[in-house]
PDB file of C-alpha atoms in Angstrom:
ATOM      1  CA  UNK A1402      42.608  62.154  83.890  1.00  0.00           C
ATOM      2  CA  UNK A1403      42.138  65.118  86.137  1.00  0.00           C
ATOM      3  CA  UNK A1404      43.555  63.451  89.089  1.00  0.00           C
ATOM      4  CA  UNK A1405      46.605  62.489  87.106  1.00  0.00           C
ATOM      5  CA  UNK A1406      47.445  65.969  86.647  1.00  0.00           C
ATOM      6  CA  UNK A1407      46.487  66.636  90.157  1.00  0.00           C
ATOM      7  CA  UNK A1408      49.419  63.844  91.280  1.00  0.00           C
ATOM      8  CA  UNK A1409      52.103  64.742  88.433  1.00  0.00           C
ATOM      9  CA  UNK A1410      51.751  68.730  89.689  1.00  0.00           C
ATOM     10  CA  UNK A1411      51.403  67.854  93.828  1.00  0.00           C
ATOM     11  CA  UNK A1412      54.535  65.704  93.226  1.00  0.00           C
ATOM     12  CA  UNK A1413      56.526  68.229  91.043  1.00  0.00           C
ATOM     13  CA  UNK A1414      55.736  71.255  93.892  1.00  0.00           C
ATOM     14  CA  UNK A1415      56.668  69.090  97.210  1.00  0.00           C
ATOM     15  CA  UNK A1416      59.728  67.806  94.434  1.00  0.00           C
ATOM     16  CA  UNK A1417      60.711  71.993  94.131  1.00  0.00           C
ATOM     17  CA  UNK A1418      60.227  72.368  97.614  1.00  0.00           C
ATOM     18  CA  UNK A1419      62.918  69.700  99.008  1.00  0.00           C
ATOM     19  CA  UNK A1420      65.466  71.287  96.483  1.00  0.00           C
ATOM     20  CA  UNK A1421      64.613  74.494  97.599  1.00  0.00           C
ATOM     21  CA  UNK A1422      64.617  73.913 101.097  1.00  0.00           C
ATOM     22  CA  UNK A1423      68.453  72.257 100.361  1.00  0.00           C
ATOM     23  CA  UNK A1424      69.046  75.242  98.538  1.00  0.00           C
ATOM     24  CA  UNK A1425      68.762  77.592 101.304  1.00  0.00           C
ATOM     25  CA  UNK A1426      71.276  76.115 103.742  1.00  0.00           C
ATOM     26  CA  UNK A1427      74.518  77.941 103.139  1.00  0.00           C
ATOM     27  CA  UNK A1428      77.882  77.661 105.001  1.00  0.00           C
ATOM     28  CA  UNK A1429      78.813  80.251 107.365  1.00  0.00           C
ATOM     29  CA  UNK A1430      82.383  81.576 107.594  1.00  0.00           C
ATOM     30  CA  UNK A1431      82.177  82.962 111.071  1.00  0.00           C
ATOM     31  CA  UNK A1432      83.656  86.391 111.821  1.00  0.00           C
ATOM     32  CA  UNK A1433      86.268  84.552 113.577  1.00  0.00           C
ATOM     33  CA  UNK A1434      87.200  81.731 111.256  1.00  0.00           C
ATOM     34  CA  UNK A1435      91.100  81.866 110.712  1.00  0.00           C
ATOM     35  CA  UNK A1436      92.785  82.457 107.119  1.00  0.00           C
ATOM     36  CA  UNK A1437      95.393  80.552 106.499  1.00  0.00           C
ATOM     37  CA  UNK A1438      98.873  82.362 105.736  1.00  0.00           C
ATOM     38  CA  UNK A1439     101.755  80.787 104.190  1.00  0.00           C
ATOM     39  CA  UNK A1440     105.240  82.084 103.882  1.00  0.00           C
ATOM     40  CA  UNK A1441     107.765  80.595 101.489  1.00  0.00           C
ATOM     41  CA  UNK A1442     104.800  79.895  99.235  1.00  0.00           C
ATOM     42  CA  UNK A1443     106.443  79.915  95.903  1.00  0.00           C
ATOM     43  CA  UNK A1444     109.517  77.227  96.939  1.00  0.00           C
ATOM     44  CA  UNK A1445     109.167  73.399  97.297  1.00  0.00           C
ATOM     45  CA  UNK A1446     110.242  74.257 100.868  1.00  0.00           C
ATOM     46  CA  UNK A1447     108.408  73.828 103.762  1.00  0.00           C
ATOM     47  CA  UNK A1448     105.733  76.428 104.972  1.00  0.00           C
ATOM     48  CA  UNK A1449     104.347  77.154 107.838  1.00  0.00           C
ATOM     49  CA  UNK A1450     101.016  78.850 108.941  1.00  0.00           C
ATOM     50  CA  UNK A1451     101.773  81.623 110.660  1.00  0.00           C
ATOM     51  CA  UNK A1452      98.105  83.511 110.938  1.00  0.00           C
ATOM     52  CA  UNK A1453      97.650  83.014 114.542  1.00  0.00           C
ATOM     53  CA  UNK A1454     101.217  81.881 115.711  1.00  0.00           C
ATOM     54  CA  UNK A1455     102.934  84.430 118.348  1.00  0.00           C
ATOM     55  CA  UNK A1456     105.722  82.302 117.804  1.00  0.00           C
ATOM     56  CA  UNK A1457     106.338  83.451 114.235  1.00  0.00           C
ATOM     57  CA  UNK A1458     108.126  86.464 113.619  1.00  0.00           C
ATOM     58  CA  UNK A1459     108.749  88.057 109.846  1.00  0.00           C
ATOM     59  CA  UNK A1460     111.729  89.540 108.193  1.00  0.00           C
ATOM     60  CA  UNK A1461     112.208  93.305 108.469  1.00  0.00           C
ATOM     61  CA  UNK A1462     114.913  95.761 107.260  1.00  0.00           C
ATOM     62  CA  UNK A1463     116.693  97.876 109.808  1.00  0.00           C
ATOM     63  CA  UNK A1464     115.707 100.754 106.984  1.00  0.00           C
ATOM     64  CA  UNK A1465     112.475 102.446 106.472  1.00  0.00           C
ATOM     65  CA  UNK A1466     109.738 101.927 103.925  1.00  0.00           C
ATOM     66  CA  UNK A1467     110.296 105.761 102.935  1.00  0.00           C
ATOM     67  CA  UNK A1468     114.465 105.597 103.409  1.00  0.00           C
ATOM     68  CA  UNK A1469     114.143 102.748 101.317  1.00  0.00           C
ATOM     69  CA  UNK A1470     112.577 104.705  98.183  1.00  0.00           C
ATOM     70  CA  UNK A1471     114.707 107.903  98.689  1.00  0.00           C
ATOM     71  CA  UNK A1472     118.078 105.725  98.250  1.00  0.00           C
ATOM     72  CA  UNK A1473     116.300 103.777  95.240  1.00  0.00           C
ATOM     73  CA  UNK A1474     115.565 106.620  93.440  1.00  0.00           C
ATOM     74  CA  UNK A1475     119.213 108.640  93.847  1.00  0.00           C
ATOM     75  CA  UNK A1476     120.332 105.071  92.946  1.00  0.00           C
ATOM     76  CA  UNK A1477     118.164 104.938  89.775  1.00  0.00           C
ATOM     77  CA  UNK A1478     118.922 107.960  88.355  1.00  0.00           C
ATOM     78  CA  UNK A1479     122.294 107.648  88.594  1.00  0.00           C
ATOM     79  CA  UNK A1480     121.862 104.011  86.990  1.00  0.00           C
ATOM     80  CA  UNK A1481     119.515 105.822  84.392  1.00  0.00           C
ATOM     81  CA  UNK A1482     120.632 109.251  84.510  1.00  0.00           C
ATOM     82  CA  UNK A1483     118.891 109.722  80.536  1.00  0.00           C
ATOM     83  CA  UNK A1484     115.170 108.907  82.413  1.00  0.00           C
ATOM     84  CA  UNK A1485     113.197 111.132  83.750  1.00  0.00           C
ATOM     85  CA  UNK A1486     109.539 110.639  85.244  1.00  0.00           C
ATOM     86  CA  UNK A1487     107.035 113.285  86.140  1.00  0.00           C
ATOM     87  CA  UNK A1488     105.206 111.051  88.780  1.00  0.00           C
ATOM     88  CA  UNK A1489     106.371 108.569  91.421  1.00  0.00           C
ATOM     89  CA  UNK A1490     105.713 105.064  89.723  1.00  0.00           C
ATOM     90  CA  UNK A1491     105.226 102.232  92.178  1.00  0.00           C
ATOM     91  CA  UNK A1492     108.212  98.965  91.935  1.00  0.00           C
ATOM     92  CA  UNK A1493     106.737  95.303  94.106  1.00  0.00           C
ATOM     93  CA  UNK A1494     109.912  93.281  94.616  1.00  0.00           C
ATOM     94  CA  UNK A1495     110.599  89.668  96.223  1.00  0.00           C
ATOM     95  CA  UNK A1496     113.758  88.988  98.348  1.00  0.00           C
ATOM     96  CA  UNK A1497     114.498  85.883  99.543  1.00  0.00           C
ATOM     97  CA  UNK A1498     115.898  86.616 103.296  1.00  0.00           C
ATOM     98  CA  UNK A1499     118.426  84.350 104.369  1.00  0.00           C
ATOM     99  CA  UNK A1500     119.121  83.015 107.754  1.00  0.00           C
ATOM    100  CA  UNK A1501     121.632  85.154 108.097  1.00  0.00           C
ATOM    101  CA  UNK A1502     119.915  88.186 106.928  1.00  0.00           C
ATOM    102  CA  UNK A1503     121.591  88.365 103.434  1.00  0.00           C
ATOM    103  CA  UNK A1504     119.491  88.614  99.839  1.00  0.00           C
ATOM    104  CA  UNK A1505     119.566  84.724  97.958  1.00  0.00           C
ATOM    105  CA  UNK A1506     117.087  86.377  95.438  1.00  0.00           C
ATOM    106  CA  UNK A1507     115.460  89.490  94.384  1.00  0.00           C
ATOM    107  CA  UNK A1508     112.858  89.263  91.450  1.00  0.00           C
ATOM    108  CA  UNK A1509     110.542  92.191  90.488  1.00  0.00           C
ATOM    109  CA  UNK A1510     106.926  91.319  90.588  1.00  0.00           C
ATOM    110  CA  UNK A1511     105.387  94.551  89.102  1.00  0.00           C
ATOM    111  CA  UNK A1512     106.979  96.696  86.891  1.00  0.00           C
ATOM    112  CA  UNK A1513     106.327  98.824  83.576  1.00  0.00           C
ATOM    113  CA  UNK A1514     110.319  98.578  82.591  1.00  0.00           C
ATOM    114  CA  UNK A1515     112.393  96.245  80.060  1.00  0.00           C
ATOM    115  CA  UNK A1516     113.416  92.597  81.256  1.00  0.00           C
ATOM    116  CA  UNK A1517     116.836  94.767  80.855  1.00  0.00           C
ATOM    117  CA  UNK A1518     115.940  97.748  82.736  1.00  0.00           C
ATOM    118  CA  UNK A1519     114.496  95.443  85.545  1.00  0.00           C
ATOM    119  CA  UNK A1520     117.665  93.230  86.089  1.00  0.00           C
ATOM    120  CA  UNK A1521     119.209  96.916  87.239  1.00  0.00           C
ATOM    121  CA  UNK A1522     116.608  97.252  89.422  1.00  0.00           C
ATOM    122  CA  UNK A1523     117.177  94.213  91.079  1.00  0.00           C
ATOM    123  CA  UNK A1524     120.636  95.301  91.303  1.00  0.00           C
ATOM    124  CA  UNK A1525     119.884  98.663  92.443  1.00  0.00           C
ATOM    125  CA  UNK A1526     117.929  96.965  95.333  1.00  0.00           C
ATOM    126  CA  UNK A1527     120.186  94.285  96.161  1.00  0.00           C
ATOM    127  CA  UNK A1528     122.696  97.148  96.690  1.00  0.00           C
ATOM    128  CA  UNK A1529     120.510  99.142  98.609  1.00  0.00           C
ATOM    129  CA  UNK A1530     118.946  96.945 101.043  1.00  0.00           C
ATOM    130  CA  UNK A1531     122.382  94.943 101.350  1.00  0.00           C
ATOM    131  CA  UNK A1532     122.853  94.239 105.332  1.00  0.00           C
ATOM    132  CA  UNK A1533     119.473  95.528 106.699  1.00  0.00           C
ATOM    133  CA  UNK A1534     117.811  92.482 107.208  1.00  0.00           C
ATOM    134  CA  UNK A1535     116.610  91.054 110.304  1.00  0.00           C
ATOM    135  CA  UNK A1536     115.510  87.663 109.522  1.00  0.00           C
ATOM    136  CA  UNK A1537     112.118  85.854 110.018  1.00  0.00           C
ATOM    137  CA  UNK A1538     112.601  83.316 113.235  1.00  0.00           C
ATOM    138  CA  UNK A1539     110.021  80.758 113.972  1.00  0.00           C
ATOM    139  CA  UNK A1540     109.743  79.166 117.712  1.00  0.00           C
ATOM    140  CA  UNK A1541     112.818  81.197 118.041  1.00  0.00           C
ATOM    141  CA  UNK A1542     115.169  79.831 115.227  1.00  0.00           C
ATOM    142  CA  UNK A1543     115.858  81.648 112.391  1.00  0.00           C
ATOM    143  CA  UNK A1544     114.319  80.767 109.247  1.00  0.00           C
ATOM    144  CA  UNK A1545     114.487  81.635 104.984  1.00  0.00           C
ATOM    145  CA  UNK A1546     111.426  83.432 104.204  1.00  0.00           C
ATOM    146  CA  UNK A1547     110.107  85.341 101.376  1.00  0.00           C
ATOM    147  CA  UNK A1548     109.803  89.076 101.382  1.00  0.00           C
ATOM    148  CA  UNK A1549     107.454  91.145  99.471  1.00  0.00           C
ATOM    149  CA  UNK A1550     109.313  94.862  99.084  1.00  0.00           C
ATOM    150  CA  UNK A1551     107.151  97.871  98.099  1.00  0.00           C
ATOM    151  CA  UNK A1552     109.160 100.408  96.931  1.00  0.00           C
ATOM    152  CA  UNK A1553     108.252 103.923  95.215  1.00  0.00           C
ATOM    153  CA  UNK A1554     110.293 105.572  92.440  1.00  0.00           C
ATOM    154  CA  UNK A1555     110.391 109.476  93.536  1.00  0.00           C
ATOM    155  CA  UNK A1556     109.435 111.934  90.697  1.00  0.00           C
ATOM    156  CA  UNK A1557     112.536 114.422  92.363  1.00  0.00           C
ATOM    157  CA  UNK A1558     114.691 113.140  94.633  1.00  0.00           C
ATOM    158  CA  UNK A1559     116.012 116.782  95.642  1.00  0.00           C
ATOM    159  CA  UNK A1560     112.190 117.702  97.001  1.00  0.00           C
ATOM    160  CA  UNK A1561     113.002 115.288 100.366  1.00  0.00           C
TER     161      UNK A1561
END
C-alpha cells in the first residue's frame, strides 16, 4: 500500500515538474523587435507599414502646432462669443489629407462639447487649416492618409 502512495506522489511531482519547466519558457520581444504602424487604419483602403520605411513620408501643415491653437481659439470665440473657459481644454481631431493637400474629412475624436457644438468645430478647423497641407507621399507618390490634429482651446486669446 505504501509503495502505491510512493508511485501516485513520485509521478504527480516529476508530472508538476514538466508543466513547470514549460511554464517557465516565455517569449522574448527583443529591444529591437519592430511595431507595426499603420496609416489609413480606419478606411477599407489599403495601408501600409510605415515603422521602418525611409520611403514613407507623413502629412504636415505648413502652420504650427501653437499657430494652429491661437487661430482656433479667436475662431471659437467668435463662433461662440456667449462661452467663456477659465482653462485651456484640449480638442483631438482627424483629417483626412488628400492627395492634393485638401481636407475630405474632419471628425473630432475627443471632446467635452454637444454633437452641435462639435460640427462647428469641425468647421472652425476645416476653415483654419484650409490650404496648409503638405501631403503624405510614399516611394515618392503622393498618397490619402489620415491625420490625427491636437489642438488646444486658449483660456485668453489676447495673453499671446
Amino acid at each position: 500500500m505504501r509503495t502505491n502512495y510512493f508511485k501516485y506522489f513520485f509521478t504527480i511531482y516529476i508530472v508538476t515538474l514538466v508543466m513547470d519547466s514549460f511554464a517557465q519558457d516565455r517569449v522574448v520581444i527583443h529591444e529591437h523587435t519592430p511595431k507595426s504602424a499603420l496609416i489609413c487604419a480606419r478606411s477599407n483602403t489599403d495601408t501600409v507599414e510605415f515603422t521602418h520605411n525611409k520611403q514613407f513620408k507623413p502629412a504636415a501643415s505648413r502652420v504650427s502646432a501653437d499657430q494652429l491653437s491661437i487661430n482656433f481659439s479667436k475662431h471659437f470665440y467668435q463662433a461662440f462669443p456667449d462661452k467663456k473657459v477659465s482653462n485651456n481644454i484640449s480638442f483631438v481631431f482627424e483629417l483626412t489629407i488628400e492627395k492634393d493637400g485638401s481636407i475630405n474629412g474632419v471628425s473630432v475624436l475627443r471632446s467635452n462639447f454637444t454633437s452641435e457644438e462639435n460640427d462647428k468645430l469641425k468647421e472652425i478647423i476645416y476653415t483654419i487649416t484650409a490650404d496648409t497641407w503638405i501631403p503624405a507621399s510614399y516611394k515618392g507618390e503622393k498618397i490619402t492618409s489620415q491625420y490625427t490634429l491636437p489642438i488646444i482651446l486658449l483660456a485668453d486669446v489676447n495673453e499671446i
